[in-house]
Amino acid sequence: MIQKLFIFLFFVSVTYSQNTADIYGIIRDKETQEAVAGATAEIVELNLKTESDLKGSFEFRNVPVGNYSIRFSALGYEKIIKTDVVVLSARPTVITVDLSPADIFTEEIEVRDRYFRKPDDFSTSSYNLDFEEVRRAPGAVEDVSRMLQVLAGVSPANDQRNDLIVRGGSPAENLITIDGIEVPNINHYPTQGSSSGPIGMINSKFINEVNFSSGGFPARYGDRLSSVMEIRFREGYRKKFLSDINLSTAGFGGIFEGPLFSKGSFLFSVRKSYLNLIRSAIRLAAVPDYWDFNLKTVYDLNDRNRLTLIGIAGIDKISFEGEASEVSDDNPYGKAKGNQQQFSTGFNLKTLFRKGYLQTIISNSSSFSDIENKDIITDEMLFYYNSYESQFSLKSELNYQLGKSNYLTTGISGRMIVFKNETFFRSDTTIFGEVIPEVNVNLREIYYKFSSFIQYRVKFLNNKVALNLGSRYDFFSGIKDKHVLSPRGGLSVSILPSTTLNLSTGIYFQSPAYLWISSDPENYNLRNIKAVHYVIGIDHLISSDLRLSVEAYYK
């Protein structure tokens, strides 16, 4: 069976092998998200140039297979260079590029290529990564979380999991969003209330870019203490239908993409683990058995309104040398079985206007856990755990350009959480003769969250100083300490042409996990967890493509 599978994959790769492919992309204004027409895209190594059309689209045809850098420039925008644009045989490369408006104050203009990018409202501790950096990271096995573990200020817990311990924080303190939609966890076999797990379920070929902050992040991100990971999926290819069947360490599956009703595109992947097929050969005691699904569809309602659908799902089981998810009788853990499922989906409606855009997001994230363990001999229930957690969210954000160097971002959001938990643990006795009482919990709770924020960004003194100020308000119905206010600020100062001093500070709150609150009535008196960040750093450009960053923080 396995031999036939590899022969099939080899046949497919040989049949469709070519030496050239196309590069297709979209260029947009970073602040207003409008298409940038007439922008120049140039493949540096080949000295090939093209211009974007009225929709911001550009295309290079029949580019030889290889790794390239593409320079993007447009009147009134800063030049940037996107590196590691990989052209693979017979398959177009799809990219999306955001250009930052250039603030021109004097008649003398210094034009330099920018290799390094970061969100303008992040003053410190920010990293920008693209698909190729994730794909080729040693030991990351195309898992974005494992790739982030090598960044400064981030530590792994152990080799078996992709936990992100950011500046001494907990894996439960990390915020993850995909195209603006919050996703509680992007991993298979997740720990409840945490953002990590042993195996990632994001298909790395979906990634356009990742923005990661390890501290001092602005007011539009809330209910987390340690970090923010913004994942942006690329769009599907709009010219024709494409498919890619592949086998990797993450599993066996395929990616399918193409046009959607002539006004949009779709991008879909499905993967299935295959270790359970060869476990006897590699002698694994516990074998993961899972499926995952990734989806992004984009539809242009008109020139000013775009609707995006994001979906991610994982279905997990685990096997201990037995059939399906059930353990054989010779296993010391008893007759156990366990299932976990998680689903996150959301619609993002983005409306453009003259000096900004409004995005409205409706989303739901649900997770299910069902685990039981029975005595091998008596078949008596030893342990049972059944949990259901579902979050329904509605949020709206306004991004508005007040002037050439003044920007305002504000937003509100509401969330309803349905939490169910059933836990049974049979009474037992320790080796010292102490009795462990029986645990039998069955509860259902509904919680509500509300938040609002405002951020202001301004550049002055000939663009040498950038100031970020903001604050957010959060409400949580599940605890006595329901209301919190979080002021935050950041400052960047160009002290030399190639050297920038960065500072940020802020107060951060995170509500207790629902499992904590529901476990005992006394936990209603818990407070929000609080952290205060102080960060100072220096960025120095040794050359246009080599940067040195040094930061110190107190948390």
Short mmCIF file of N, CA, C and O in Angstrom, two decimals, residues 410-511:
data_model
loop_
_atom_site.label_atom_id
_atom_site.label_comp_id
_atom_site.label_asym_id
_atom_site.label_seq_id
_atom_site.Cartn_x
_atom_site.Cartn_y
_atom_site.Cartn_z
N THR A 410 -10.02 52.40 15.88
CA THR A 410 -10.91 52.19 17.02
C THR A 410 -11.82 51.00 16.72
O THR A 410 -12.05 50.65 15.55
N GLY A 411 -12.32 50.38 17.77
CA GLY A 411 -13.17 49.21 17.54
C GLY A 411 -13.90 48.76 18.79
O GLY A 411 -13.57 49.15 19.92
N ILE A 412 -14.92 47.94 18.58
CA ILE A 412 -15.69 47.34 19.66
C ILE A 412 -15.91 45.87 19.33
O ILE A 412 -15.87 45.47 18.16
N SER A 413 -16.13 45.07 20.37
CA SER A 413 -16.40 43.65 20.14
C SER A 413 -17.24 43.10 21.29
O SER A 413 -17.18 43.59 22.41
N GLY A 414 -18.02 42.08 20.98
CA GLY A 414 -18.81 41.36 21.98
C GLY A 414 -18.68 39.87 21.76
O GLY A 414 -18.48 39.41 20.63
N ARG A 415 -18.79 39.12 22.85
CA ARG A 415 -18.59 37.68 22.76
C ARG A 415 -19.49 36.97 23.76
O ARG A 415 -19.63 37.40 24.90
N MET A 416 -20.09 35.86 23.31
CA MET A 416 -20.86 34.98 24.19
C MET A 416 -20.17 33.62 24.23
O MET A 416 -19.86 33.05 23.18
N ILE A 417 -19.92 33.12 25.44
CA ILE A 417 -19.22 31.86 25.61
C ILE A 417 -20.15 30.85 26.27
O ILE A 417 -20.71 31.12 27.34
N VAL A 418 -20.31 29.71 25.64
CA VAL A 418 -21.07 28.60 26.22
C VAL A 418 -20.06 27.54 26.66
O VAL A 418 -19.27 27.04 25.84
N PHE A 419 -20.07 27.22 27.95
CA PHE A 419 -19.09 26.29 28.50
C PHE A 419 -19.80 25.15 29.23
O PHE A 419 -20.64 25.39 30.11
N LYS A 420 -19.51 23.92 28.85
CA LYS A 420 -20.07 22.74 29.51
C LYS A 420 -18.93 21.84 29.95
O LYS A 420 -17.93 21.69 29.24
N ASN A 421 -19.10 21.24 31.11
CA ASN A 421 -18.06 20.37 31.61
C ASN A 421 -18.66 19.26 32.47
O ASN A 421 -19.48 19.52 33.35
N GLU A 422 -18.26 18.04 32.19
CA GLU A 422 -18.66 16.88 32.98
C GLU A 422 -17.40 16.09 33.32
O GLU A 422 -16.68 15.63 32.42
N THR A 423 -17.11 15.98 34.61
CA THR A 423 -15.89 15.31 35.06
C THR A 423 -16.22 14.29 36.15
O THR A 423 -16.95 14.60 37.10
N PHE A 424 -15.71 13.07 35.98
CA PHE A 424 -15.87 12.02 37.01
C PHE A 424 -14.52 11.38 37.27
O PHE A 424 -13.78 11.04 36.34
N PHE A 425 -14.19 11.28 38.55
CA PHE A 425 -12.96 10.60 38.97
C PHE A 425 -13.30 9.71 40.15
O PHE A 425 -13.76 10.19 41.19
N ARG A 426 -13.10 8.40 39.99
CA ARG A 426 -13.48 7.44 41.03
C ARG A 426 -12.63 7.63 42.29
O ARG A 426 -11.45 7.97 42.22
N SER A 427 -13.27 7.44 43.43
CA SER A 427 -12.55 7.51 44.71
C SER A 427 -11.41 6.50 44.72
O SER A 427 -11.54 5.38 44.22
N ASP A 428 -10.29 6.92 45.30
CA ASP A 428 -9.12 6.06 45.31
C ASP A 428 -8.36 6.27 46.62
O ASP A 428 -8.68 7.14 47.41
N THR A 429 -7.33 5.46 46.82
CA THR A 429 -6.50 5.55 48.02
C THR A 429 -5.04 5.65 47.62
O THR A 429 -4.57 4.90 46.75
N THR A 430 -4.31 6.56 48.23
CA THR A 430 -2.89 6.73 47.93
C THR A 430 -2.08 5.62 48.57
O THR A 430 -2.59 4.84 49.40
N ILE A 431 -0.80 5.56 48.25
CA ILE A 431 0.08 4.53 48.82
C ILE A 431 0.29 4.75 50.32
O ILE A 431 0.76 3.86 51.03
N PHE A 432 -0.07 5.95 50.81
CA PHE A 432 0.06 6.24 52.24
C PHE A 432 -1.25 6.00 52.99
O PHE A 432 -1.37 6.32 54.17
N GLY A 433 -2.26 5.49 52.29
CA GLY A 433 -3.53 5.19 52.93
C GLY A 433 -4.50 6.34 52.98
O GLY A 433 -5.59 6.23 53.57
N GLU A 434 -4.17 7.47 52.37
CA GLU A 434 -5.07 8.61 52.35
C GLU A 434 -6.14 8.41 51.28
O GLU A 434 -5.86 7.95 50.17
N VAL A 435 -7.36 8.78 51.60
CA VAL A 435 -8.48 8.59 50.69
C VAL A 435 -8.63 9.81 49.78
O VAL A 435 -8.69 10.95 50.27
N ILE A 436 -8.67 9.57 48.47
CA ILE A 436 -8.94 10.63 47.50
C ILE A 436 -10.44 10.58 47.21
O ILE A 436 -10.95 9.57 46.71
N PRO A 437 -11.17 11.63 47.56
CA PRO A 437 -12.63 11.57 47.39
C PRO A 437 -13.03 11.54 45.92
O PRO A 437 -12.29 11.97 45.03
N GLU A 438 -14.21 11.02 45.68
CA GLU A 438 -14.75 10.97 44.32
C GLU A 438 -15.06 12.38 43.83
O GLU A 438 -15.53 13.24 44.57
N VAL A 439 -14.79 12.60 42.56
CA VAL A 439 -15.11 13.87 41.90
C VAL A 439 -16.22 13.61 40.89
O VAL A 439 -16.11 12.71 40.05
N ASN A 440 -17.29 14.38 40.98
CA ASN A 440 -18.41 14.22 40.06
C ASN A 440 -19.00 15.60 39.78
O ASN A 440 -19.76 16.13 40.58
N VAL A 441 -18.62 16.18 38.65
CA VAL A 441 -19.03 17.54 38.30
C VAL A 441 -19.82 17.50 37.00
O VAL A 441 -19.43 16.82 36.04
N ASN A 442 -20.92 18.24 36.96
CA ASN A 442 -21.71 18.38 35.74
C ASN A 442 -22.30 19.78 35.72
O ASN A 442 -23.20 20.10 36.50
N LEU A 443 -21.78 20.62 34.84
CA LEU A 443 -22.22 22.02 34.86
C LEU A 443 -22.30 22.58 33.45
O LEU A 443 -21.70 22.06 32.50
N ARG A 444 -23.05 23.67 33.36
CA ARG A 444 -23.18 24.43 32.10
C ARG A 444 -23.26 25.90 32.46
O ARG A 444 -24.07 26.31 33.27
N GLU A 445 -22.38 26.71 31.86
CA GLU A 445 -22.32 28.13 32.15
C GLU A 445 -22.32 28.93 30.85
O GLU A 445 -21.87 28.46 29.80
N ILE A 446 -22.85 30.16 30.94
CA ILE A 446 -22.79 31.11 29.82
C ILE A 446 -22.12 32.38 30.34
O ILE A 446 -22.54 32.95 31.36
N TYR A 447 -21.08 32.82 29.65
CA TYR A 447 -20.36 34.04 30.02
C TYR A 447 -20.44 35.04 28.87
O TYR A 447 -20.65 34.68 27.70
N TYR A 448 -20.20 36.31 29.22
CA TYR A 448 -20.22 37.38 28.22
C TYR A 448 -18.97 38.23 28.37
O TYR A 448 -18.51 38.51 29.49
N LYS A 449 -18.44 38.65 27.23
CA LYS A 449 -17.31 39.57 27.20
C LYS A 449 -17.63 40.74 26.28
O LYS A 449 -18.30 40.57 25.25
N PHE A 450 -17.12 41.90 26.64
CA PHE A 450 -17.27 43.10 25.80
C PHE A 450 -15.97 43.89 25.89
O PHE A 450 -15.34 43.96 26.95
N SER A 451 -15.56 44.49 24.78
CA SER A 451 -14.34 45.30 24.80
C SER A 451 -14.45 46.43 23.79
O SER A 451 -15.22 46.35 22.82
N SER A 452 -13.69 47.47 24.02
CA SER A 452 -13.57 48.58 23.09
C SER A 452 -12.16 49.15 23.22
O SER A 452 -11.52 49.01 24.27
N PHE A 453 -11.67 49.77 22.17
CA PHE A 453 -10.33 50.34 22.21
C PHE A 453 -10.24 51.53 21.27
O PHE A 453 -11.07 51.71 20.37
N ILE A 454 -9.20 52.33 21.48
CA ILE A 454 -8.88 53.44 20.58
C ILE A 454 -7.37 53.58 20.53
O ILE A 454 -6.68 53.44 21.54
N GLN A 455 -6.85 53.79 19.34
CA GLN A 455 -5.42 53.96 19.11
C GLN A 455 -5.18 55.17 18.23
O GLN A 455 -5.94 55.42 17.29
N TYR A 456 -4.11 55.90 18.53
CA TYR A 456 -3.75 57.06 17.71
C TYR A 456 -2.27 56.97 17.38
O TYR A 456 -1.44 56.72 18.25
N ARG A 457 -1.94 57.16 16.12
CA ARG A 457 -0.55 57.13 15.66
C ARG A 457 -0.23 58.44 14.96
O ARG A 457 -1.03 58.94 14.16
N VAL A 458 0.94 58.98 15.22
CA VAL A 458 1.35 60.22 14.57
C VAL A 458 2.86 60.20 14.34
O VAL A 458 3.62 59.64 15.14
N LYS A 459 3.28 60.77 13.22
CA LYS A 459 4.70 60.94 12.91
C LYS A 459 4.99 62.43 12.78
O LYS A 459 4.19 63.17 12.18
N PHE A 460 6.12 62.87 13.31
CA PHE A 460 6.45 64.28 13.23
C PHE A 460 7.97 64.46 13.23
O PHE A 460 8.71 63.47 13.25
N LEU A 461 8.42 65.72 13.21
CA LEU A 461 9.85 66.06 13.11
C LEU A 461 10.48 65.38 11.90
O LEU A 461 11.45 64.60 12.00
N ASN A 462 9.91 65.70 10.72
CA ASN A 462 10.41 65.13 9.46
C ASN A 462 10.44 63.60 9.47
O ASN A 462 11.39 62.97 8.98
N ASN A 463 9.40 63.04 10.06
CA ASN A 463 9.23 61.58 10.06
C ASN A 463 10.26 60.86 10.93
O ASN A 463 10.43 59.65 10.81
N LYS A 464 10.94 61.58 11.80
CA LYS A 464 11.96 60.97 12.65
C LYS A 464 11.40 60.43 13.96
O LYS A 464 12.06 59.66 14.65
N VAL A 465 10.19 60.84 14.31
CA VAL A 465 9.56 60.41 15.56
C VAL A 465 8.18 59.83 15.26
O VAL A 465 7.39 60.45 14.53
N ALA A 466 7.91 58.65 15.77
CA ALA A 466 6.60 58.02 15.62
C ALA A 466 6.06 57.70 17.02
O ALA A 466 6.73 57.04 17.81
N LEU A 467 4.87 58.19 17.30
CA LEU A 467 4.25 58.02 18.62
C LEU A 467 2.97 57.22 18.48
O LEU A 467 2.13 57.51 17.63
N ASN A 468 2.82 56.19 19.33
CA ASN A 468 1.61 55.36 19.37
C ASN A 468 1.00 55.46 20.76
O ASN A 468 1.67 55.16 21.76
N LEU A 469 -0.25 55.88 20.84
CA LEU A 469 -0.96 55.97 22.11
C LEU A 469 -2.30 55.26 22.00
O LEU A 469 -2.96 55.34 20.95
N GLY A 470 -2.71 54.57 23.05
CA GLY A 470 -3.99 53.88 23.00
C GLY A 470 -4.43 53.40 24.35
O GLY A 470 -3.68 53.41 25.34
N SER A 471 -5.68 52.96 24.39
CA SER A 471 -6.24 52.39 25.62
C SER A 471 -7.40 51.48 25.25
O SER A 471 -8.03 51.67 24.20
N ARG A 472 -7.67 50.49 26.09
CA ARG A 472 -8.79 49.59 25.86
C ARG A 472 -9.52 49.32 27.16
O ARG A 472 -8.96 49.39 28.25
N TYR A 473 -10.80 48.98 26.98
CA TYR A 473 -11.67 48.63 28.10
C TYR A 473 -12.18 47.21 27.88
O TYR A 473 -12.57 46.84 26.76
N ASP A 474 -12.16 46.39 28.93
CA ASP A 474 -12.63 45.01 28.83
C ASP A 474 -13.60 44.71 29.97
O ASP A 474 -13.38 45.12 31.12
N PHE A 475 -14.66 43.96 29.62
CA PHE A 475 -15.67 43.52 30.57
C PHE A 475 -15.81 42.01 30.47
O PHE A 475 -15.86 41.45 29.36
N PHE A 476 -15.89 41.33 31.62
CA PHE A 476 -16.09 39.88 31.65
C PHE A 476 -17.08 39.55 32.76
O PHE A 476 -16.87 39.89 33.93
N SER A 477 -18.17 38.86 32.40
CA SER A 477 -19.26 38.61 33.35
C SER A 477 -18.95 37.49 34.34
O SER A 477 -19.66 37.33 35.33
N GLY A 478 -17.90 36.70 34.10
CA GLY A 478 -17.69 35.49 34.89
C GLY A 478 -17.02 35.69 36.23
O GLY A 478 -16.93 34.73 37.00
N ILE A 479 -16.55 36.90 36.52
CA ILE A 479 -15.84 37.13 37.78
C ILE A 479 -16.33 38.42 38.43
O ILE A 479 -17.00 39.24 37.79
N LYS A 480 -15.98 38.59 39.69
CA LYS A 480 -16.42 39.77 40.43
C LYS A 480 -15.76 41.04 39.91
O LYS A 480 -16.37 42.10 39.84
N ASP A 481 -14.48 40.94 39.55
CA ASP A 481 -13.70 42.07 39.02
C ASP A 481 -13.98 42.18 37.52
O ASP A 481 -13.18 41.77 36.68
N LYS A 482 -15.12 42.74 37.16
CA LYS A 482 -15.62 42.66 35.78
C LYS A 482 -14.99 43.68 34.83
O LYS A 482 -14.92 43.44 33.63
N HIS A 483 -14.56 44.84 35.32
CA HIS A 483 -14.16 45.94 34.45
C HIS A 483 -12.67 46.24 34.61
O HIS A 483 -12.18 46.38 35.74
N VAL A 484 -11.95 46.36 33.49
CA VAL A 484 -10.54 46.73 33.54
C VAL A 484 -10.24 47.72 32.41
O VAL A 484 -10.85 47.69 31.34
N LEU A 485 -9.27 48.59 32.65
CA LEU A 485 -8.84 49.60 31.69
C LEU A 485 -7.34 49.44 31.46
O LEU A 485 -6.58 49.33 32.42
N SER A 486 -6.91 49.44 30.19
CA SER A 486 -5.52 49.14 29.85
C SER A 486 -4.91 50.24 28.98
O SER A 486 -5.05 50.20 27.75
N PRO A 487 -4.24 51.23 29.57
CA PRO A 487 -3.53 52.23 28.76
C PRO A 487 -2.21 51.68 28.22
O PRO A 487 -1.54 50.89 28.90
N ARG A 488 -1.85 52.09 27.00
CA ARG A 488 -0.62 51.60 26.37
C ARG A 488 0.00 52.70 25.50
O ARG A 488 -0.72 53.57 25.00
N GLY A 489 1.30 52.62 25.30
CA GLY A 489 1.97 53.61 24.47
C GLY A 489 3.29 53.12 23.94
O GLY A 489 3.92 52.21 24.50
N GLY A 490 3.73 53.72 22.83
CA GLY A 490 5.01 53.36 22.22
C GLY A 490 5.62 54.55 21.52
O GLY A 490 4.92 55.48 21.08
N LEU A 491 6.95 54.55 21.40
CA LEU A 491 7.67 55.66 20.80
C LEU A 491 8.87 55.13 20.02
O LEU A 491 9.61 54.27 20.52
N SER A 492 9.05 55.64 18.80
CA SER A 492 10.23 55.31 17.99
C SER A 492 10.89 56.61 17.55
O SER A 492 10.21 57.49 17.01
N VAL A 493 12.20 56.73 17.77
CA VAL A 493 12.94 57.95 17.45
C VAL A 493 14.17 57.59 16.62
O VAL A 493 14.99 56.76 17.05
N SER A 494 14.29 58.19 15.44
CA SER A 494 15.48 57.99 14.61
C SER A 494 16.60 58.88 15.12
O SER A 494 16.64 60.08 14.83
N ILE A 495 17.50 58.30 15.90
CA ILE A 495 18.58 59.09 16.48
C ILE A 495 19.75 59.26 15.50
O ILE A 495 20.54 60.20 15.62
N LEU A 496 19.85 58.35 14.53
CA LEU A 496 20.82 58.43 13.44
C LEU A 496 20.12 57.93 12.18
O LEU A 496 19.08 57.25 12.26
N PRO A 497 20.64 58.23 10.98
CA PRO A 497 19.97 57.77 9.75
C PRO A 497 19.68 56.27 9.71
O PRO A 497 18.69 55.85 9.13
N SER A 498 20.53 55.47 10.36
CA SER A 498 20.35 54.02 10.32
C SER A 498 20.07 53.42 11.69
O SER A 498 20.10 52.19 11.86
N THR A 499 19.80 54.27 12.69
CA THR A 499 19.61 53.78 14.05
C THR A 499 18.33 54.35 14.64
O THR A 499 18.10 55.56 14.57
N THR A 500 17.53 53.49 15.23
CA THR A 500 16.25 53.90 15.81
C THR A 500 16.15 53.42 17.25
O THR A 500 16.45 52.25 17.55
N LEU A 501 15.75 54.31 18.13
CA LEU A 501 15.49 53.99 19.53
C LEU A 501 14.00 53.73 19.70
O LEU A 501 13.17 54.55 19.29
N ASN A 502 13.64 52.61 20.29
CA ASN A 502 12.24 52.21 20.44
C ASN A 502 11.90 51.99 21.91
O ASN A 502 12.69 51.40 22.65
N LEU A 503 10.73 52.47 22.32
CA LEU A 503 10.24 52.26 23.68
C LEU A 503 8.76 51.93 23.64
O LEU A 503 8.03 52.42 22.77
N SER A 504 8.32 51.12 24.58
CA SER A 504 6.90 50.84 24.71
C SER A 504 6.59 50.44 26.15
O SER A 504 7.45 49.92 26.86
N THR A 505 5.36 50.68 26.55
CA THR A 505 4.90 50.27 27.88
C THR A 505 3.39 50.09 27.82
O THR A 505 2.72 50.58 26.90
N GLY A 506 2.86 49.39 28.79
CA GLY A 506 1.42 49.18 28.81
C GLY A 506 0.99 48.26 29.93
O GLY A 506 1.81 47.54 30.53
N ILE A 507 -0.30 48.32 30.23
CA ILE A 507 -0.91 47.42 31.21
C ILE A 507 -1.76 46.41 30.44
O ILE A 507 -2.51 46.79 29.53
N TYR A 508 -1.64 45.16 30.82
CA TYR A 508 -2.31 44.07 30.10
C TYR A 508 -3.09 43.21 31.09
O TYR A 508 -2.60 42.91 32.19
N PHE A 509 -4.31 42.84 30.69
CA PHE A 509 -5.17 41.99 31.52
C PHE A 509 -5.62 40.77 30.72
O PHE A 509 -5.79 40.83 29.49
N GLN A 510 -5.82 39.67 31.44
CA GLN A 510 -6.37 38.45 30.83
C GLN A 510 -7.33 37.82 31.82
O GLN A 510 -7.00 37.64 33.00
N SER A 511 -8.52 37.47 31.36
CA SER A 511 -9.51 36.86 32.24
C SER A 511 -9.12 35.42 32.54
O SER A 511 -8.49 34.74 31.73
#
